[in-house]
Amino acid sequence: MTHMGLQTNTAILPKLGLNPKQLEAAQYFAGPLLILAGAGTGKTKTLASKIALLIASGVSPSRILAITFTNKAAQEMVSRAAKLVEYPGGIWIHTFHGLGARILRQYGNLINIKPDFAIYDEEEQKKLIQMALEEMGLEAEKNKAGFYLAVISRAKDDLLDAGSYMINAQAAGNAARVKTAEIYRKYQSKLNQAQALDFGDLIIRTVELLREKDDVREYFQEYFQHILVDEYQDTNHAQYVLIKTLSTKHRNLCVVGDPDQSIYAWRGADIRNILEFEKDFKDAKTIVLEQNYRSTSSILYAANELIKHNRNRKPKNLWTQNKHGDSVEALEYLNENDEARGIAGRIKKLASGSEFSLNDIAVFYRTNAQSRSFEEYFLKHRIPYKLIGTVRFYDRKEIKDAVGYLKFAVNPSDPVSLLRIINTPARGIGKTAVERMLNYAVKHEISVADALLETDHIPDLTPAARRGLKEFTALIDEARVDFKTLKPHKILEKLLIKSGYWQSIEEESEKDPETSLSRLGNIQELVNAVMEFEERCKKENAVPSIQKYLEEIALASEIDDFSQSKEAVTLMTVHLAKGLEFPAVFLTGLEEGLFPINAANSSDDEMEEERRLCYVGMTRAKPMPKAGKGRRVLHPIYGPGTVVEQIGSGEYAKVTVYFDTGARQTFMLKYAPLEPI
């Protein structure tokens, strides 16, 4: 089969194990393609197969751009493709923010972005807004930093820089918006001075680069021969413009998504991007994946009956060959405590048998506040649980302190990291000394890095503060020299020791030994994480650097930390559950005002999103992973085969498969990479 000069390598097709619609989508290379992939219809498998087919058919991996919404999804896609075809590496597979960071580090200097820019997380962005408010004489509004950040982030999602936002605000004659525009302008000025970008900048500044620099735009338009975008229903306007710009030359754009699973309007996602794809690309082909492999027929029926009430969608008729399974249960409780008590009892009963382990069970809720009652009852009933989406490892104080040292060493213009670490541990630099240093920097219109170099000229500093500032500067300067000779984990260890931070935590053991041991364990785990990063770089033939590590953790999502290595029930919001699946799912708090949230005052569009969110939660449920006697399965290496024997059940089950090639292999079912066909 030939498409636009690309000869498909048909030899790989039997290894893919795709159904007819999946195969049609994987083989289509003739321009714009919309894959409407219903829940559980194998979109990741289809995308990975498409990548493998492109490589097998002669397309250089480095000329393929694949965009996913989490690093975890990116790793899974590459892993699956590598099992299907000899893969030398080189594919551009990133999240949107990761793609922007990579392009801006290479070419951002053309629009005055230095390659060692910092990436501020949400906490750091709020801190910078608070600093901006202070300088504007608006200290009383510091508690509204989160509100202003949300408005600014949405503006950037819509490709409105500070100047454009101000023009719109003035044209509307809206005093509150004009005030917000002034805060936006001040915040952006401080970001630029700090040589830092926030998440919105990673997209809006990349679009700016491509618009203003013709040679850069034309280079990437020519370079990327095939572009694939996962979860397209969750893209915002800025991401849409970025993708449309990059795909202009070759027009081999494949987007995959499902309007019924668009659940991020509150953070800028625009469902119109997928609903109107065929209008944007008049010659686009649309392929609908409707065979569901995840859900039982009873769950699929219930989910379909729910979502068909939405108007803003593309019709699909999801079906499955899976068995009917247990009926969907509607449980009614008096209040949240009664609900938690009842679900805790049901979980104990499920886990007491041989069929379910605690890892098979998930409890979903609409808001994080709902976890409290479940945590209380799980503790009372001694049910182990893991809480996803609250305090991530990299959000813990000691980790942010340690990472702050690395951030400031990489970028000494970063005031947020400086404020975090300059007197942590205490080195005689009090709040007054810090304020005088910052005021000196503002007055002389210099960065905090330059202010540190002029410590002797900052007035009214105590001798202890002046000495502490000089010692701190020497510490950072030494670390920057170490960048050239030491491995990243050694740089971190040296900073922790020479700064006195490690010792300060050890000294806490006299007051609170349990907390001290926990924090020391976290710090050691951070060092281990950096060492693991170095190992990954070695496998990828890449040079490990502190800068690259900081970017990796800055762009990590909450779900990237998800692991099932610990035997425990999973507690998480429904938003975070997207992309995951569990044999037993409890969807909780289904009452008006909670889920759907604020139902009485919701618009039709908001109610449709609540319905989509419920649909996503329902379709996370899957049957237990039992292969069965005589079941046809696919192995990434051995190919298709037939299950001839199963011994045991639950996590200890073993299956023996007789493959079509004549090979016979026995696997632990829990770890076997077998897929039903």
XYZ file of C-alpha atoms in Angstrom:
677
model
C 0.000 0.000 0.000
C 1.423 3.376 -1.022
C 0.494 6.751 0.465
C 2.167 9.972 -0.679
C 5.308 8.137 -1.721
C 5.562 6.049 1.452
C 5.659 2.311 0.810
C 4.156 0.454 3.774
C 6.261 -2.408 5.091
C 3.613 -5.144 5.169
C 5.949 -7.685 6.791
C 5.330 -6.111 10.189
C 1.524 -6.219 9.979
C 0.993 -9.710 11.521
C 2.923 -8.648 14.625
C 0.633 -5.712 15.299
C -2.466 -7.680 16.291
C -4.804 -4.846 15.282
C -8.484 -5.051 14.473
C -9.554 -3.804 10.992
C -10.280 -0.214 12.065
C -7.096 0.046 14.115
C -5.119 -1.327 11.167
C -6.726 1.161 8.785
C -5.738 4.019 11.084
C -2.192 2.728 11.599
C -1.611 2.419 7.833
C -3.086 5.751 6.765
C -0.309 8.168 5.745
C -2.139 10.300 3.156
C -2.532 13.562 5.050
C -4.689 14.758 7.971
C -6.262 11.966 10.001
C -8.708 12.124 12.901
C -8.899 8.946 14.965
C -11.978 9.064 17.167
C -10.974 6.562 19.812
C -13.678 5.686 22.308
C -12.789 4.686 25.847
C -10.842 1.413 25.987
C -10.591 1.026 22.201
C -6.802 0.678 22.091
C -5.666 4.135 20.992
C -2.197 3.790 22.551
C -1.733 0.459 20.799
C -2.863 2.017 17.517
C -0.538 5.010 17.845
C 2.434 2.831 18.804
C 1.704 0.583 15.809
C 1.523 3.626 13.538
C 4.928 4.799 14.761
C 6.372 1.300 14.260
C 4.923 1.158 10.725
C 6.401 4.546 9.846
C 9.854 3.464 11.031
C 9.586 0.060 9.324
C 8.566 1.809 6.102
C 11.680 3.963 6.029
C 10.763 7.154 7.885
C 13.605 8.336 10.102
C 12.493 8.242 13.771
C 13.904 11.744 14.264
C 11.469 13.097 11.643
C 8.486 11.861 13.664
C 6.934 14.109 16.320
C 4.584 12.433 18.801
C 2.885 14.493 21.500
C 1.309 12.978 24.598
C -0.143 14.570 27.735
C 2.078 12.817 30.303
C 5.647 11.566 30.364
C 4.282 8.186 31.427
C 2.214 7.946 28.236
C 5.238 8.940 26.158
C 7.389 6.215 27.710
C 4.683 3.604 27.169
C 4.265 4.567 23.516
C 7.994 4.318 22.801
C 8.210 1.012 24.684
C 5.368 -0.498 22.666
C 6.776 0.710 19.344
C 10.238 -0.629 20.215
C 8.762 -4.115 20.769
C 7.345 -4.098 17.243
C 10.249 -2.743 15.203
C 14.004 -2.275 15.535
C 14.162 1.169 17.057
C 17.448 3.090 17.136
C 15.987 5.958 19.155
C 15.684 9.578 18.118
C 11.932 10.070 17.879
C 10.658 13.406 19.174
C 8.123 12.231 21.744
C 7.184 14.846 24.303
C 4.403 16.503 26.177
C 3.465 19.912 24.739
C 5.487 21.612 27.453
C 8.440 19.299 26.889
C 8.385 20.087 23.164
C 8.297 23.818 23.850
C 11.179 23.560 26.311
C 13.299 21.612 23.809
C 12.718 24.070 20.963
C 13.264 27.133 23.156
C 16.498 25.796 24.627
C 17.783 25.427 21.067
C 16.450 28.600 19.468
C 14.983 30.761 22.245
C 18.032 33.050 22.209
C 16.610 34.487 18.956
C 13.788 36.027 21.020
C 15.944 36.847 24.071
C 15.395 33.623 26.016
C 18.649 32.272 27.429
C 19.117 28.489 27.047
C 19.528 27.921 30.787
C 16.101 29.388 31.633
C 14.327 28.058 34.714
C 10.849 26.536 34.562
C 8.686 27.747 37.436
C 6.124 25.406 38.958
C 2.790 26.618 40.322
C 4.103 27.424 43.792
C 6.987 29.444 42.349
C 4.633 31.287 39.988
C 2.409 32.290 42.921
C 5.448 33.493 44.862
C 6.535 35.681 41.953
C 3.031 37.162 41.663
C 3.143 37.948 45.392
C 6.487 39.710 44.869
C 4.944 41.654 41.973
C 1.964 42.662 44.130
C 4.305 43.885 46.878
C 6.262 46.040 44.435
C 2.977 47.463 43.112
C 1.847 48.422 46.612
C -0.848 45.738 46.604
C 0.326 43.706 49.609
C -3.262 43.291 50.793
C -3.999 41.211 47.686
C -1.208 38.657 48.145
C -3.794 36.080 49.194
C -5.324 36.397 45.702
C -2.116 35.285 43.955
C -3.755 31.991 42.964
C -6.657 33.832 41.330
C -4.381 36.131 39.335
C -2.228 33.186 38.288
C -5.285 31.334 36.970
C -6.377 34.356 34.919
C -2.878 34.866 33.496
C -2.529 31.172 32.667
C -5.857 31.172 30.780
C -4.754 34.289 28.891
C -1.578 32.509 27.792
C -3.629 29.472 26.756
C -5.471 31.867 24.441
C -2.178 33.299 23.102
C -2.708 36.641 24.833
C 0.567 38.120 26.048
C 0.568 40.905 28.649
C 0.311 43.654 26.029
C -2.589 42.018 24.177
C -4.430 41.343 27.420
C -4.072 45.011 28.403
C -5.424 46.187 25.025
C -8.465 43.936 25.397
C -9.046 45.062 28.986
C -8.864 48.744 28.057
C -11.138 48.239 25.046
C -13.704 46.567 27.297
C -13.499 49.448 29.770
C -13.233 46.929 32.592
C -11.295 48.410 35.521
C -10.793 45.028 37.225
C -9.358 43.528 34.029
C -7.090 46.550 33.531
C -5.770 46.026 37.057
C -5.203 42.329 36.318
C -3.431 43.306 33.094
C -1.060 45.538 35.082
C -0.319 42.641 37.438
C 0.198 40.361 34.416
C 2.666 42.867 32.927
C 4.596 43.191 36.198
C 4.632 39.401 36.714
C 5.912 38.835 33.175
C 8.588 41.470 33.663
C 9.789 39.695 36.792
C 9.736 36.331 34.963
C 11.935 37.796 32.241
C 14.288 39.315 34.803
C 14.533 35.937 36.545
C 15.316 34.243 33.215
C 12.399 31.943 33.928
C 9.389 30.659 32.022
C 6.097 29.392 33.394
C 4.137 26.535 31.776
C 2.135 28.897 29.586
C 5.321 30.528 28.302
C 6.628 27.191 27.056
C 3.837 27.224 24.456
C 3.162 30.916 23.838
C 6.860 31.790 23.466
C 7.392 28.825 21.111
C 4.524 30.095 18.948
C 6.090 33.570 19.110
C 9.423 32.130 17.963
C 7.835 30.325 15.011
C 5.834 33.400 13.998
C 8.704 35.871 14.185
C 11.602 33.787 12.871
C 10.819 32.531 9.376
C 13.926 30.351 9.124
C 13.165 28.511 12.379
C 9.527 27.998 11.404
C 10.414 26.719 7.932
C 13.079 24.414 9.362
C 10.688 22.641 11.730
C 7.869 22.563 9.173
C 10.186 20.740 6.806
C 11.821 18.611 9.487
C 8.729 16.983 11.004
C 7.377 14.683 8.291
C 4.743 13.069 10.505
C 3.067 14.557 13.574
C 0.892 12.535 15.952
C -1.061 14.094 18.822
C -2.702 12.046 21.572
C -5.631 13.265 23.731
C -6.423 15.951 21.164
C -9.726 16.766 22.874
C -7.746 18.282 25.750
C -5.674 20.757 23.720
C -6.035 24.490 24.285
C -5.906 27.268 21.681
C -2.154 27.897 21.990
C -1.392 24.178 21.565
C -3.757 24.034 18.596
C -1.937 26.929 16.872
C 1.453 25.318 17.585
C 0.433 22.018 16.004
C -1.252 23.649 13.028
C 1.878 25.739 12.393
C 4.253 22.767 12.547
C 2.112 20.559 10.268
C 1.640 23.107 7.456
C 4.302 21.746 5.085
C 3.815 17.955 5.003
C 0.256 17.921 6.397
C 0.757 14.416 7.789
C -1.067 15.225 11.003
C -2.737 12.440 12.964
C -4.774 13.458 15.990
C -6.327 10.961 18.363
C -8.984 11.657 20.929
C -12.539 11.403 22.125
C -14.844 14.391 22.709
C -16.673 12.277 25.293
C -13.515 12.351 27.434
C -12.809 16.089 27.266
C -12.626 17.009 30.962
C -10.181 19.917 31.235
C -12.115 23.021 30.144
C -11.365 24.502 33.584
C -7.688 24.644 32.679
C -8.072 25.921 29.129
C -8.880 22.854 27.009
C -11.102 23.669 24.025
C -13.335 20.797 22.879
C -13.887 22.640 19.583
C -10.379 21.666 18.470
C -11.476 18.057 17.973
C -15.113 18.731 17.094
C -14.076 21.054 14.260
C -10.989 19.178 13.009
C -12.669 18.294 9.710
C -13.485 21.994 9.164
C -9.851 22.963 9.705
C -8.611 20.189 7.420
C -11.159 19.778 4.620
C -9.401 16.688 3.229
C -9.107 14.958 6.598
C -10.019 11.306 6.924
C -11.903 10.214 10.034
C -11.639 6.702 11.450
C -13.751 5.711 14.440
C -12.501 3.073 16.876
C -15.577 1.563 18.503
C -14.546 -1.896 19.731
C -13.949 -1.607 23.448
C -11.438 -4.026 25.013
C -11.506 -2.747 28.589
C -15.063 -2.718 29.867
C -17.591 -5.450 30.472
C -20.752 -5.086 28.407
C -22.781 -4.060 31.473
C -20.425 -1.153 32.266
C -20.217 -0.125 28.628
C -24.007 -0.066 28.324
C -24.365 2.129 31.412
C -21.612 4.517 30.244
C -23.136 4.802 26.767
C -26.572 5.524 28.227
C -25.034 8.338 30.274
C -22.974 10.075 27.591
C -25.607 9.979 24.847
C -27.372 12.853 26.658
C -24.536 15.219 25.637
C -25.024 17.335 22.521
C -21.410 18.466 21.951
C -19.997 15.150 20.795
C -19.414 12.962 17.785
C -21.672 9.917 17.745
C -20.063 6.527 18.330
C -21.464 3.085 18.981
C -19.043 1.438 21.381
C -19.342 -2.328 21.581
C -17.396 -5.162 23.148
C -16.910 -8.890 22.924
C -16.246 -8.990 26.659
C -18.671 -10.840 28.877
C -21.579 -9.101 30.576
C -19.779 -9.121 33.922
C -21.183 -7.953 37.224
C -23.986 -5.435 36.979
C -23.235 -1.832 37.803
C -24.294 -1.205 41.400
C -25.828 2.022 42.692
C -25.141 2.312 46.422
C -27.004 4.834 48.549
C -25.610 6.175 51.824
C -26.822 8.729 54.368
C -23.693 10.919 54.317
C -19.976 10.890 53.498
C -19.031 9.055 56.698
C -21.603 6.352 56.065
C -20.329 6.108 52.488
C -16.712 5.718 53.606
C -17.699 3.094 56.182
C -19.691 1.100 53.641
C -17.003 1.204 50.943
C -14.287 0.271 53.443
C -16.316 -2.807 54.375
C -16.827 -3.771 50.728
C -13.122 -3.388 49.999
C -12.195 -5.652 52.922
C -14.580 -8.254 51.589
C -13.197 -8.002 48.031
C -9.576 -8.244 49.182
C -10.261 -11.205 51.502
C -10.753 -13.538 48.524
C -8.240 -14.740 45.956
C -9.634 -12.769 43.015
C -8.812 -9.178 43.974
C -5.689 -7.622 45.434
C -5.722 -4.131 46.958
C -3.903 -2.848 43.851
C -6.963 -3.834 41.808
C -9.217 -1.414 43.691
C -9.643 2.343 43.217
C -11.840 4.963 44.877
C -12.578 8.045 42.754
C -14.048 11.338 43.941
C -14.775 14.784 42.474
C -12.660 16.937 44.828
C -9.590 16.241 46.968
C -11.456 17.258 50.118
C -13.549 14.085 49.834
C -10.553 11.888 50.620
C -10.661 12.732 54.335
C -13.504 10.407 55.325
C -12.027 7.534 53.285
C -8.603 7.998 54.835
C -10.072 7.948 58.331
C -12.013 4.740 57.797
C -9.209 3.022 55.892
C -6.866 3.742 58.771
C -9.457 2.480 61.236
C -9.975 -0.754 59.268
C -6.236 -1.093 58.544
C -6.706 -0.943 54.801
C -3.451 0.258 53.138
C -4.027 3.074 50.671
C -2.061 5.441 48.460
C -3.283 8.987 47.918
C -2.636 10.352 44.420
C -2.610 14.064 43.658
C -1.964 15.642 47.053
C 1.635 16.306 48.092
C 3.910 14.939 45.408
C 7.429 13.833 46.269
C 8.858 16.908 44.534
C 6.471 19.201 46.424
C 7.749 18.226 49.880
C 9.588 20.992 51.704
C 12.959 19.303 52.035
C 12.902 18.265 48.376
C 11.989 21.766 47.197
C 14.776 23.161 49.401
C 17.373 20.792 47.940
C 16.149 21.350 44.384
C 16.175 25.100 45.089
C 19.961 24.941 45.545
C 20.293 23.234 42.168
C 17.951 25.717 40.493
C 19.804 28.746 41.782
C 23.172 27.279 40.882
C 21.936 26.766 37.308
C 20.220 30.160 37.127
C 21.511 32.782 39.625
C 18.898 35.245 38.317
C 16.129 33.195 39.928
C 14.796 35.219 42.901
C 12.214 32.649 44.011
C 14.794 29.903 44.508
C 17.129 32.415 46.151
C 14.526 33.423 48.711
C 13.868 29.780 49.492
C 17.476 28.817 50.216
C 19.415 31.949 51.126
C 18.899 31.437 54.859
C 18.035 27.720 54.802
C 19.679 26.570 56.969
C 20.174 29.749 58.987
C 23.385 31.564 58.069
C 22.782 34.985 59.608
C 20.821 36.418 56.682
C 17.572 37.612 58.202
C 14.401 38.869 56.537
C 15.538 42.486 56.785
C 18.841 41.734 55.049
C 17.046 39.931 52.231
C 14.611 42.844 51.776
C 17.508 45.323 51.606
C 19.267 43.204 49.020
C 16.092 42.925 46.882
C 15.413 46.653 47.206
C 18.979 47.333 46.103
C 18.439 45.143 43.023
C 15.170 46.937 42.145
C 16.638 50.420 42.723
C 19.666 49.756 40.519
C 17.648 47.712 37.985
C 19.902 44.679 38.304
C 19.250 40.992 38.921
C 19.556 39.372 42.326
C 22.639 37.578 40.996
C 24.331 40.933 40.351
C 23.143 42.249 43.720
C 24.903 39.354 45.444
C 28.124 40.358 43.735
C 27.749 43.884 45.151
C 27.219 42.857 48.773
C 29.761 45.416 50.016
C 27.714 48.233 48.461
C 24.324 47.269 49.924
C 23.662 49.761 52.760
C 22.652 48.974 56.342
C 23.594 45.274 56.349
C 24.859 43.816 59.607
C 28.372 42.275 59.531
C 26.820 38.836 60.079
C 24.441 39.260 57.142
C 27.187 40.590 54.859
C 29.400 37.634 55.812
C 26.542 35.175 55.288
C 25.783 36.565 51.822
C 29.424 36.231 50.796
C 29.608 32.650 52.078
C 26.416 31.791 50.221
C 27.746 33.323 46.992
C 30.984 31.345 47.314
C 28.996 28.129 47.817
C 26.992 28.688 44.627
C 30.071 29.723 42.637
C 31.831 26.505 43.660
C 28.822 24.448 42.581
C 28.849 26.130 39.172
C 32.490 25.147 38.762
C 31.577 21.575 39.761
C 29.104 21.432 36.845
C 32.078 20.887 34.543
C 33.664 17.995 36.446
C 31.164 16.192 38.699
C 28.148 14.017 37.977
C 24.789 15.595 38.875
C 24.212 13.436 41.967
C 27.662 14.329 43.287
C 26.935 18.025 42.791
C 23.728 17.613 44.779
C 25.418 15.697 47.595
C 28.191 18.294 47.837
C 25.699 21.168 47.965
C 23.655 19.469 50.671
C 26.751 18.882 52.793
C 28.609 22.169 52.285
C 25.463 24.264 52.718
C 24.857 22.585 56.059
C 21.371 21.531 54.971
C 21.922 17.821 55.514
C 23.362 18.452 58.974
C 20.484 20.766 59.917
C 17.967 17.976 59.266
C 20.056 15.516 61.274
C 20.060 17.974 64.188
C 16.259 18.052 64.116
C 16.294 14.456 65.363
C 16.761 15.667 68.939
C 13.369 17.436 68.807
C 11.450 15.217 66.410
C 13.304 12.001 65.483
C 10.478 10.544 63.396
C 10.108 13.612 61.162
C 13.876 13.997 60.882
C 14.320 10.396 59.730
C 11.525 10.802 57.210
C 13.065 13.965 55.766
C 16.527 12.424 55.629
C 15.043 9.447 53.817
C 13.423 11.770 51.303
C 16.691 13.616 50.709
C 18.505 10.324 50.123
C 15.711 9.278 47.773
C 16.290 12.496 45.812
C 19.957 11.606 45.414
C 18.886 8.140 44.258
C 16.464 9.705 41.773
C 19.266 11.789 40.268
C 21.410 8.645 39.967
C 18.533 6.862 38.199
C 18.268 9.853 35.856
C 21.971 9.472 35.048
C 21.421 5.797 34.243
C 18.545 6.655 31.883
C 20.722 9.191 30.107
C 23.459 6.577 29.741
C 21.029 4.143 28.096
C 19.872 6.883 25.718
C 23.455 7.926 24.889
C 22.698 11.371 26.314
C 24.844 13.522 28.580
C 23.243 13.911 32.042
C 23.117 17.453 33.373
C 21.553 19.249 36.302
C 19.661 21.455 33.856
C 18.137 18.481 32.061
C 17.149 16.846 35.348
C 15.474 20.025 36.611
C 13.468 20.275 33.395
C 12.381 16.630 33.696
C 10.989 17.064 37.210
C 9.432 20.460 36.428
C 7.404 18.945 33.597
C 6.410 15.755 35.426
C 2.669 15.382 36.023
C 1.015 14.006 39.137
C 0.149 10.776 37.369
C 3.782 10.227 36.312
C 4.439 9.357 39.970
C 1.723 6.698 39.980
C 3.019 3.240 40.854
C 1.381 -0.024 41.794
C 4.469 -1.519 43.402
C 2.934 -0.994 46.838
C -0.040 -3.210 47.696
C -2.692 -0.594 48.490
C -6.052 0.817 47.448
C -5.742 3.871 45.181
C -7.505 7.111 46.186
C -7.669 9.874 43.561
C -9.852 12.471 41.861
C -11.633 11.409 38.681
C -9.586 13.936 36.703
C -6.370 12.137 37.628
C -7.848 8.712 36.856
C -7.876 9.388 33.129
C -5.640 6.897 31.328
C -5.714 4.380 34.180
C -7.814 1.248 34.682
C -8.757 -0.962 37.623
C -10.769 -4.192 38.041
C -12.828 -2.661 40.880
C -13.877 0.997 40.822
C -15.889 2.958 43.394
C -17.170 6.240 41.920
C -18.201 8.237 44.985
C -20.067 11.372 46.000
C -22.579 11.266 43.131
C -24.953 13.868 44.439
C -26.138 17.203 43.112
C -23.828 20.029 44.119
C -20.834 17.727 44.557
C -20.759 15.531 41.479
C -22.070 17.215 39.361
C -20.431 20.117 41.139
C -22.438 23.329 41.643
C -25.227 21.809 39.540
C -27.855 24.454 40.303
C -25.731 27.258 38.805
C -24.045 25.326 35.991
C -24.435 26.126 32.304
C -25.329 23.436 29.772
C -21.666 23.220 28.708
C -20.531 22.821 32.314
C -23.082 20.075 32.930
C -21.888 18.267 29.800
C -18.341 18.354 31.148
C -19.522 16.903 34.471
C -21.245 14.145 32.511
C -18.050 13.476 30.542
C -16.116 13.317 33.809
C -18.516 10.703 35.165
C -18.209 8.786 31.883
C -14.420 8.755 32.241
C -14.705 7.430 35.790
C -17.106 4.657 34.793
C -14.950 3.481 31.892
C -11.854 3.056 34.070
C -13.284 -0.286 35.249
C -11.958 -3.392 33.521
C -12.392 -7.157 33.977
C -9.815 -9.103 35.959
C -6.820 -9.934 33.709
C -7.533 -13.611 33.202
C -6.482 -15.059 29.890
C -8.958 -18.159 30.073
C -8.773 -21.730 28.450
C -8.349 -21.512 24.628
C -8.188 -17.586 24.627
C -6.256 -16.008 21.737
C -3.538 -13.592 22.901
C -0.707 -11.533 21.424
C 2.866 -11.321 22.785
C 5.163 -8.506 21.522
C 8.003 -10.950 20.775
C 6.387 -14.348 20.191
C 3.400 -12.959 18.297
C -0.130 -14.476 18.365
C -0.884 -17.643 20.257
C -3.436 -19.660 22.218
C -3.699 -20.088 25.996
C -3.601 -23.837 26.633
C -3.403 -23.877 30.442
C -3.991 -21.654 33.452
C -2.849 -22.506 36.972
C -3.936 -20.572 40.060
C -5.835 -17.299 40.269
C -5.358 -13.681 41.185
C -1.834 -12.276 41.256
C -0.268 -15.761 41.439
C -1.930 -17.080 38.271
C 0.285 -18.654 35.590
C -0.663 -19.259 31.968
C 0.909 -21.446 29.313
C 0.639 -20.186 25.742
C 1.171 -22.191 22.564
C 2.276 -19.691 19.923
C 1.548 -19.942 16.198
C 5.310 -20.196 15.579
C 5.396 -23.487 17.526
C 6.942 -21.982 20.681
C 5.407 -22.870 24.052
C 5.943 -20.543 27.013
C 4.638 -20.192 30.595
C 4.155 -16.732 32.138
C 3.170 -15.172 35.447
C -0.096 -13.589 34.316
C 0.411 -10.474 36.447
C 3.608 -9.556 34.569
C 2.997 -11.132 31.168
C 2.812 -8.578 28.282
C -0.119 -10.482 26.768
C -2.978 -8.712 25.027
C -6.272 -10.360 23.991
C -6.949 -10.617 20.241
